[in-house]
Tab-separated table of C-alpha atoms in Angstrom:
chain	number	residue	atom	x	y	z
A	223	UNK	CA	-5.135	-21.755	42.737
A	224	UNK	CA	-7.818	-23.925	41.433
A	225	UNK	CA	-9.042	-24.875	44.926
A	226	UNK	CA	-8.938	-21.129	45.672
A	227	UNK	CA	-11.357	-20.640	42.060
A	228	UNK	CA	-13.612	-23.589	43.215
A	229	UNK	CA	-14.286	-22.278	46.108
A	230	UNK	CA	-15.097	-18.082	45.001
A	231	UNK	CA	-16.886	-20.314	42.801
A	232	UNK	CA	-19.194	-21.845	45.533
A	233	UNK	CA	-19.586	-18.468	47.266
A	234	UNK	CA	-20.927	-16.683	44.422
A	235	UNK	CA	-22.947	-19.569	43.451
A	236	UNK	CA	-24.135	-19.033	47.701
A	237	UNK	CA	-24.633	-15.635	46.943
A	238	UNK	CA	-26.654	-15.663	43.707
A	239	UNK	CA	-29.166	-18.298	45.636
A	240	UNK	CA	-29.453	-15.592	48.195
A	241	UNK	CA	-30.426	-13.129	45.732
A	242	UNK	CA	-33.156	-15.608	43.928
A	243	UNK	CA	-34.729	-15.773	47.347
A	244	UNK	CA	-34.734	-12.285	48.189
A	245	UNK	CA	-36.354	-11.293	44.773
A	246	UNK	CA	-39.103	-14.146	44.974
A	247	UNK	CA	-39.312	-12.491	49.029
A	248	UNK	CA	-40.249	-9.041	47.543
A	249	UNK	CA	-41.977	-10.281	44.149
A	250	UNK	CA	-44.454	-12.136	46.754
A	251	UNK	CA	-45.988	-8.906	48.331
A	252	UNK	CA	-45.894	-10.359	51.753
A	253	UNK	CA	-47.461	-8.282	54.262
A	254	UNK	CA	-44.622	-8.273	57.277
A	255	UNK	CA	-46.372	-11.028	59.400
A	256	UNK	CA	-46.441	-13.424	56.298
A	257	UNK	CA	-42.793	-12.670	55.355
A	258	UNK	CA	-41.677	-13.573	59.186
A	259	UNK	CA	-44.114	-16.421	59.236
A	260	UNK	CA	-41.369	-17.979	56.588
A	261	UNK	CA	-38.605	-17.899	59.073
A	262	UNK	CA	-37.163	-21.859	60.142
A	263	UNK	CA	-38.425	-22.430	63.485
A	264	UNK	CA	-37.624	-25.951	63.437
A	265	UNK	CA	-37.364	-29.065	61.221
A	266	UNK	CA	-40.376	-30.410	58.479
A	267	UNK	CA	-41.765	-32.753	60.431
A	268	UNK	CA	-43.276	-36.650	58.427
A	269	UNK	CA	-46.479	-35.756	58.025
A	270	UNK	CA	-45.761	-32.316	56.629
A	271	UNK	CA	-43.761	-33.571	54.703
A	272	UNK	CA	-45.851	-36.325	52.979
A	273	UNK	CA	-47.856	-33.539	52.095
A	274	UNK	CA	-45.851	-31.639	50.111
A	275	UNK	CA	-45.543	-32.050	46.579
A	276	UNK	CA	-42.478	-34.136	44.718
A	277	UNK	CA	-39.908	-31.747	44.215
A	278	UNK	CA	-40.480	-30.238	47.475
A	279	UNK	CA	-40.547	-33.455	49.172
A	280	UNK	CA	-37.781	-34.749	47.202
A	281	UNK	CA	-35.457	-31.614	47.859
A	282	UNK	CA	-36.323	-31.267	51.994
A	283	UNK	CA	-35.493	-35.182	51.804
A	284	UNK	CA	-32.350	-35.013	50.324
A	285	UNK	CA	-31.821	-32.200	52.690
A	286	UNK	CA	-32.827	-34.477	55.794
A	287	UNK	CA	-30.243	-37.035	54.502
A	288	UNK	CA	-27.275	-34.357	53.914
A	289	UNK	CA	-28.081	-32.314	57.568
A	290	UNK	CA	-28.134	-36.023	59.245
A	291	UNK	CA	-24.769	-36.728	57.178
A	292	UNK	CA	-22.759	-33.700	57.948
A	293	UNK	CA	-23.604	-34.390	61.515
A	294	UNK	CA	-22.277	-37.533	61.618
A	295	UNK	CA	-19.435	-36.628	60.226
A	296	UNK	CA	-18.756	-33.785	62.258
A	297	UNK	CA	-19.041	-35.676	65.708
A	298	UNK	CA	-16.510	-38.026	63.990
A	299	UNK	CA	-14.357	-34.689	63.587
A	300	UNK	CA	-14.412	-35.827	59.862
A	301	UNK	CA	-14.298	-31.879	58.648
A	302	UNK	CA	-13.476	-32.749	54.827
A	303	UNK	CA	-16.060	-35.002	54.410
A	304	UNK	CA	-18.718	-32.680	56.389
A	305	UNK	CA	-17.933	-29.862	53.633
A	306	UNK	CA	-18.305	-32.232	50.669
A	307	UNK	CA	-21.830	-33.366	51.812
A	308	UNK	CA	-22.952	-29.623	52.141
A	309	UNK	CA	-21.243	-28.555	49.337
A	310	UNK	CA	-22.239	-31.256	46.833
A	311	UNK	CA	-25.974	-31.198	48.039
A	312	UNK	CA	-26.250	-26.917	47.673
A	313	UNK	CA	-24.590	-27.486	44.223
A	314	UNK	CA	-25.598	-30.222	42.668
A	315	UNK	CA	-29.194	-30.778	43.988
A	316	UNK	CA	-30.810	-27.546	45.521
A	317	UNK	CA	-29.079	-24.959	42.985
A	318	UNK	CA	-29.114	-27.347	39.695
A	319	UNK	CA	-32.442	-28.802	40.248
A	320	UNK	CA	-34.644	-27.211	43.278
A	321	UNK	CA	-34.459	-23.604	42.167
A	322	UNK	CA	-35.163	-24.394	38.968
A	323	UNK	CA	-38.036	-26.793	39.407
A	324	UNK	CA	-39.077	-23.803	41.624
A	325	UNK	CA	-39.248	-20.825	38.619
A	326	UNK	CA	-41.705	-23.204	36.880
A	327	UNK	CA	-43.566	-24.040	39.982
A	328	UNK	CA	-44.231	-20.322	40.640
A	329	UNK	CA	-44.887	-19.364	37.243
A	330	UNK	CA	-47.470	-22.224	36.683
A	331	UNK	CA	-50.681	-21.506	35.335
A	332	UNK	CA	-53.237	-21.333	37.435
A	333	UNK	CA	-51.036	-21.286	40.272
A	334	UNK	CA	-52.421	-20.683	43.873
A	335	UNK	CA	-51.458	-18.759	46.344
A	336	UNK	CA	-51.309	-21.442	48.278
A	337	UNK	CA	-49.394	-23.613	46.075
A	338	UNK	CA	-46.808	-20.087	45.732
A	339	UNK	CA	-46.521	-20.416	49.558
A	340	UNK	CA	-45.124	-23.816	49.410
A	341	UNK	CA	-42.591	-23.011	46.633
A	342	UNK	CA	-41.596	-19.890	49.217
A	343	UNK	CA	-41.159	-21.507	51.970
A	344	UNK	CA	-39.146	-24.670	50.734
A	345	UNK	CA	-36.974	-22.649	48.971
A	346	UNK	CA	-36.114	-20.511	52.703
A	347	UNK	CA	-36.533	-24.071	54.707
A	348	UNK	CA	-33.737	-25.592	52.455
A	349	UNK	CA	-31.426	-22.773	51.979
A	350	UNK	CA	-31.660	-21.836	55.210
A	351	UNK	CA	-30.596	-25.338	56.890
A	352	UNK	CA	-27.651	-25.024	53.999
A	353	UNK	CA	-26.837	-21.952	55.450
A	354	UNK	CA	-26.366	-23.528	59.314
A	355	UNK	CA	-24.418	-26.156	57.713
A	356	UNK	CA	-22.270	-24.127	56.116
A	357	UNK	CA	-21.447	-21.606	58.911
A	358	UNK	CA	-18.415	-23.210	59.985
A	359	UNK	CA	-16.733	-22.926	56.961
A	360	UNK	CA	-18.045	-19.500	55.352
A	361	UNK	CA	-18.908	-17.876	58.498
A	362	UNK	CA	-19.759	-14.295	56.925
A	363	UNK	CA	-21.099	-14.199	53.841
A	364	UNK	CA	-23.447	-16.938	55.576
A	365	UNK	CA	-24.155	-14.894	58.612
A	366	UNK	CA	-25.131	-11.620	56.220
A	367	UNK	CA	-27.229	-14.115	53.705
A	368	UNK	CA	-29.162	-15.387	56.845
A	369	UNK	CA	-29.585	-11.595	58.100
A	370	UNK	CA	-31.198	-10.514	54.741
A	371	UNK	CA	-33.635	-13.390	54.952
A	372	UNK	CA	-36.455	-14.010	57.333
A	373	UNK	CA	-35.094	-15.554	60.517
A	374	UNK	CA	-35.279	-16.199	64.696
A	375	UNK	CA	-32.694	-15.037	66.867
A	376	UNK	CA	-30.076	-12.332	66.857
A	377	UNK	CA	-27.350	-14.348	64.873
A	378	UNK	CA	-26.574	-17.331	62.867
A	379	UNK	CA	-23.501	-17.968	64.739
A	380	UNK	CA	-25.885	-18.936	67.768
A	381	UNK	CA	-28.802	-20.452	65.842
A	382	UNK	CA	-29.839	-24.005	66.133
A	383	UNK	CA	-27.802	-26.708	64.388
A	384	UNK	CA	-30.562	-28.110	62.024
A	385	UNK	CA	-30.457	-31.577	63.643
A	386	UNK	CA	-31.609	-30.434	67.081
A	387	UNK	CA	-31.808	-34.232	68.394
A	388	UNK	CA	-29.228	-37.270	68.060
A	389	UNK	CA	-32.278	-39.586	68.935
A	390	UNK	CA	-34.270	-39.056	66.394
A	391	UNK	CA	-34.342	-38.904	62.852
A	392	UNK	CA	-35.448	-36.192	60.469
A	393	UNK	CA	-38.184	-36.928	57.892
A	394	UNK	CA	-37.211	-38.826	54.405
A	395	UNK	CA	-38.871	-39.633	51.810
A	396	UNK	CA	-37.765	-42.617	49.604
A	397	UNK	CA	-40.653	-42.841	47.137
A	398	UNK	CA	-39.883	-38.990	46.488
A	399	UNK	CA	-35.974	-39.652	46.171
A	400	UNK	CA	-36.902	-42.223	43.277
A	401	UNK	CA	-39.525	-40.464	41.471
A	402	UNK	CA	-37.268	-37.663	41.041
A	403	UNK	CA	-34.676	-39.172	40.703
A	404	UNK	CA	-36.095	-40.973	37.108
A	405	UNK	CA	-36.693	-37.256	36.183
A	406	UNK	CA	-33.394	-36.502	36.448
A	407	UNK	CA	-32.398	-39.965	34.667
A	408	UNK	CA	-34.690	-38.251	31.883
A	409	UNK	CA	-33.466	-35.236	31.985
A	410	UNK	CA	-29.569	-35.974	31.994
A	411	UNK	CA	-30.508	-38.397	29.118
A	412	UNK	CA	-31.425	-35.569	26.932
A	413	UNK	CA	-28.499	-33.632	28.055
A	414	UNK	CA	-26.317	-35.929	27.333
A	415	UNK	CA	-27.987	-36.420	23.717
A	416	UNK	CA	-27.874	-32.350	23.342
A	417	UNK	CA	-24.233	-32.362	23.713
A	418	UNK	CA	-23.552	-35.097	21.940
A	419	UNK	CA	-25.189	-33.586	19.024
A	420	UNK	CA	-24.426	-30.256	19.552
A	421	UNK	CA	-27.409	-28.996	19.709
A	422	UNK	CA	-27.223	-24.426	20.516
A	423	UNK	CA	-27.935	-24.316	24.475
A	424	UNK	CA	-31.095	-21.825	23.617
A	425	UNK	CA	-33.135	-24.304	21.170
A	426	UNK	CA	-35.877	-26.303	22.500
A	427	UNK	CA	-36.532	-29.986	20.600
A	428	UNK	CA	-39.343	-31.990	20.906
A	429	UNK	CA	-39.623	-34.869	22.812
A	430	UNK	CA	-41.879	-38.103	23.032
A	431	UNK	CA	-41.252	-39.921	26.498
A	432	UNK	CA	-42.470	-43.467	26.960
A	433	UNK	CA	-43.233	-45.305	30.440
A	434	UNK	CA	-44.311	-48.787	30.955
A	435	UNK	CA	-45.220	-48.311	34.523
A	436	UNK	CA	-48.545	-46.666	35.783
A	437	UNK	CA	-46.793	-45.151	39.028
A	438	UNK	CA	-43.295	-43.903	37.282
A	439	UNK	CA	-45.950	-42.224	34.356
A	440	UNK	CA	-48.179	-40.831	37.350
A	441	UNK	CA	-44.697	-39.077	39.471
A	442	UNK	CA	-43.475	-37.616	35.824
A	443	UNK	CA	-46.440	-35.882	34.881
A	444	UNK	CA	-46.664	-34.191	38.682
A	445	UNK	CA	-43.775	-32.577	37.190
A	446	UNK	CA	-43.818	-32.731	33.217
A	447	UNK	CA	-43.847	-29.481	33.110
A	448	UNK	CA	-39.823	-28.951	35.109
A	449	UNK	CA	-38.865	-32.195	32.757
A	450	UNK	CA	-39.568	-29.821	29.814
A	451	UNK	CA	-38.070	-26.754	31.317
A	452	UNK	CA	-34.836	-28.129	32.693
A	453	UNK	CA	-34.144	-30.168	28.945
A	454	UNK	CA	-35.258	-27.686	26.750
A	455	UNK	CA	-37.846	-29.662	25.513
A	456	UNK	CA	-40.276	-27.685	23.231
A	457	UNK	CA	-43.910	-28.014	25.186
A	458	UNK	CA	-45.733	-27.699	21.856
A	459	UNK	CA	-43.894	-30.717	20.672
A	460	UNK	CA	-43.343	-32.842	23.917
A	461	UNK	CA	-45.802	-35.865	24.943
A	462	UNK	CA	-45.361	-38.167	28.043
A	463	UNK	CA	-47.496	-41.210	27.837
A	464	UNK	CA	-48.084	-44.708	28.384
A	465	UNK	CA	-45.665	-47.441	26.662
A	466	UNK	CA	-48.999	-48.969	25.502
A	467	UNK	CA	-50.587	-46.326	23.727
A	468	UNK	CA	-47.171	-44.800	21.862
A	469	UNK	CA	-47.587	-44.714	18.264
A	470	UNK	CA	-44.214	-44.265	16.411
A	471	UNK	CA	-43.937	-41.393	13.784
A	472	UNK	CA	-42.574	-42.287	10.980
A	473	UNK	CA	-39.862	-39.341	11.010
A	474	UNK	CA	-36.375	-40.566	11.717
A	475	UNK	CA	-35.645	-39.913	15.584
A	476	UNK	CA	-32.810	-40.189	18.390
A	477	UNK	CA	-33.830	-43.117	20.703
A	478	UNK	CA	-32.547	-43.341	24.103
A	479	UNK	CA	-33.310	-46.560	26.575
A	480	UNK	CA	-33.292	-44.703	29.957
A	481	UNK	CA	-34.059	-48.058	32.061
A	482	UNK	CA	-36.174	-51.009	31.297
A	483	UNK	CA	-39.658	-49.906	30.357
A	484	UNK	CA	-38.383	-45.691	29.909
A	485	UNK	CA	-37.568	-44.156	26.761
A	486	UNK	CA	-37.020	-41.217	24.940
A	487	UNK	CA	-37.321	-40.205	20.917
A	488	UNK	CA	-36.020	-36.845	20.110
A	489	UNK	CA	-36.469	-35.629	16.459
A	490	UNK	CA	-33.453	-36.684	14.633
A	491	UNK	CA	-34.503	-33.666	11.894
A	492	UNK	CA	-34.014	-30.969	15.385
A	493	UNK	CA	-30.921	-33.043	16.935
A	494	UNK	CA	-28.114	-34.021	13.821
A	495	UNK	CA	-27.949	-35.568	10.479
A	496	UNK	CA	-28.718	-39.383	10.053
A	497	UNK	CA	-25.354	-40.783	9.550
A	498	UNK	CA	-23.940	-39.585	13.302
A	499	UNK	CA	-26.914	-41.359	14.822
A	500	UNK	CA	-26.292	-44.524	13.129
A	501	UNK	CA	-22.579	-44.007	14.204
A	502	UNK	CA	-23.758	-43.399	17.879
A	503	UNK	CA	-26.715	-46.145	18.008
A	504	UNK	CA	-23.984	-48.602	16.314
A	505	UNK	CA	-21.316	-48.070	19.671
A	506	UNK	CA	-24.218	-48.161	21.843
A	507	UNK	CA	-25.295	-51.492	20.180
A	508	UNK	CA	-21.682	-52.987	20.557
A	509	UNK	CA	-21.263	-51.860	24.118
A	510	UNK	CA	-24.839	-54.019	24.272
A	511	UNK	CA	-23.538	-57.041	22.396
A	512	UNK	CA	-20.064	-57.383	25.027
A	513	UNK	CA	-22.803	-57.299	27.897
A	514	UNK	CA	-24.589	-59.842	26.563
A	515	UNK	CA	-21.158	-61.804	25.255
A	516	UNK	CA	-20.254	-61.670	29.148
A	517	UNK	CA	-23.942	-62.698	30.283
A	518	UNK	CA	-23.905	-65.959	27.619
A	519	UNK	CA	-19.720	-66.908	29.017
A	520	UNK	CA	-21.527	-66.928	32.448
A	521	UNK	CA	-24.491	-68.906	31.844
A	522	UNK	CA	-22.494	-71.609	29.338
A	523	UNK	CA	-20.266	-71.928	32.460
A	524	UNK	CA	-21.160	-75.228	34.201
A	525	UNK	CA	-19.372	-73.882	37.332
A	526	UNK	CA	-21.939	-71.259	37.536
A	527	UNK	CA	-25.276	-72.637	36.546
A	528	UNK	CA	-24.024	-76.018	39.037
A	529	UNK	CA	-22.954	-74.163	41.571
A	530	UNK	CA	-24.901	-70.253	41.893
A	531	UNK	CA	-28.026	-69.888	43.912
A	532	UNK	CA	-30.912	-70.818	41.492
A	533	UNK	CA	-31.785	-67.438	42.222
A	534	UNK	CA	-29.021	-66.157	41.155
A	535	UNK	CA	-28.870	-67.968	37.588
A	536	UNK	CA	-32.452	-66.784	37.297
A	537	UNK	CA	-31.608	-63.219	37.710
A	538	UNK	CA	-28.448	-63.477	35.228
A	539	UNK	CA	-30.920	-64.661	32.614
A	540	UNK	CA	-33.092	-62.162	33.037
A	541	UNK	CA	-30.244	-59.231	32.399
A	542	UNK	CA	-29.524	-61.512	29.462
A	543	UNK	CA	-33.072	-61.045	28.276
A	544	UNK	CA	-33.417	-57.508	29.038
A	545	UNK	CA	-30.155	-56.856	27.067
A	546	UNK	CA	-31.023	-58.909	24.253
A	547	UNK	CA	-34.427	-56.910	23.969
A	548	UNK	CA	-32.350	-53.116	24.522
A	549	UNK	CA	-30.183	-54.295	21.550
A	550	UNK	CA	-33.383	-55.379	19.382
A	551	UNK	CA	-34.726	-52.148	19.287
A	552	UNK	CA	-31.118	-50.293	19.047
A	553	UNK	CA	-30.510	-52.634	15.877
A	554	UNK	CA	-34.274	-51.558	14.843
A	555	UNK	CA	-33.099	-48.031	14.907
A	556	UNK	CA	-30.221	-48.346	12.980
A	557	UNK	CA	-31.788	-50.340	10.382
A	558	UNK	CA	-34.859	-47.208	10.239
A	559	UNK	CA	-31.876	-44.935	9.261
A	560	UNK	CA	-30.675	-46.939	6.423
């Protein structure tokens, strides 16, 4: 029964995607040649690709990846893992994080038509390779989503596998696969802190995000704007901005250390009262302490330090550094709440 549930699940989740593109089809006002110039006539090819912005080239990437792994696995006759790939990617990534980064990428300010285009016709790229990946397991509520978008041929059940070649590979992007991928770091982060706290679903908190590195502060800002929508951050009271020029308010806030040289304050007075955070900073300050008990039993042991790669010795002091700097501030915090 629950296998039957997760998988109605999936389909209506299928179906609902269908709908969203359909809508943002009409909403458009495409004349008929511009709504059947959206229709997949083959894959994005690199340089395409490197042209389109990060969410788009981090969702037709992870696409790439899935398309080339549920191919694989299918010539292996691996038909389980095939339908986790698809499934997992449609779920997790294109529902939970494309469409949405799409609603704020249409609704931007000052947004082009050209820039609307783009949001169009990743949106149909992706869900329509999803779609031929899928056909083998939901063959008709696939074939009558394909039918109601814009499309070649007569039918989905003989349309082109999206991998039309075994000798070469489709276009990835890795540089887009990180960048995202620390806004979704970021954004799980706050999530996680939501729940934790309880925060109501509906309210927006303000949010003051820190970066150390030039490049990681340059890919969040392309999309500050999705950061703010997908976490409910408040965009009257959100700031992303270099490590070096943060200045810390002096009202009492929720820190989170996202990686080494990323971090997050959330007003404590919009998350919970004082005395949970100190609980919560104090077990994330003891889970600290037994990482850096471990690192020091490692580095006092004359096996090791005689015996490791230099290298190696080197590195495990660093990760004792780095940890003994995270707990610094997380002790900091704890003591600001006193």
């Amino acid at each position: 029964m629950e296998k039957i549930e997760g998988n109605r699940n999936f389909a209506n989740k299928l179906w609902n995607a269908g709908r969203y593109l359909v809508q943002m089809i009409d909403n458009a006002n495409l004349s008929p040649q511009q709504a059947a110039g959206l229709a997949v006539s083959g894959p994005i090819e690199q340089k395409d690709l490197d042209n389109l912005p990060l969410a788009e080239r981090y969702i037709v990437s992870r696409a790439h990846e899935t398309i080339e792994g549920v191919t694989s696995a299918l010539h292996a006759h691996n038909i389980a893992e095939a339908g986790s790939l698809v499934y997992d990617f449609f779920w997790n990534q294109y529902t939970n994080w494309y469409i949405e980064a799409s609603k704020v990428h249409a609704s931007r300010e000052g947004a082009t038509d050209e820039s609307k285009e783009t949001v169009l016709r990743t949106l149909v790229y992706v869900f329509d390779a999803s779609l031929r990946m899928l056909h083998p397991f939901m063959p008709y509520v696939t074939e009558t989503l394909w039918q109601r978008l814009p499309h070649h041929g007569e039918s989905l059940m003989i349309a082109d596998w999206p991998k039309l070649s075994q000798a070469s590979a489709l276009a990835r992007s890795a540089a887009a696969e990180k960048d995202f991928g620390i806004l979704q770091e970021v954004v799980n982060a706050v999530r996680s802190a939501r729940a934790e706290y309880k925060v109501e679903p509906g309210k927006k908190v303000g949010a003051s995000i820190m970066v150390k590195d030039p490049d990681m502060l340059s890919a969040l800002n392309q999309e500050k704007d999705v950061l703010a929508f997908i976490a409910r951050i408040d965009p009257g009271n959100y700031e992303l901005i270099n490590a070096a020029d943060y200045v810390a308010s002096e009202a009492k806030t929720v820190k989170l250390v996202i990686r080494e040289g990323l971090e997050v304050e959330l007003p404590l007075s919009q998350m919970v009262d004082a005395e949970k955070e100190k609980q919560r900073l104090s077990k994330q300050a003891e889970k600290m302490q037994k990482d850096i008990d471990l690192l020091d039993k490692r580095l006092s042991s004359k096996g090791f330090v005689d015996k490791a790669p230099p290298a190696k010795v080197e590195e495990t002091r660093g990760q004792r550094e780095e940890k003994a700097a995270q707990l610094a501030k997380v002790m900091q915090a704890i003591a600001d709440l006193a």
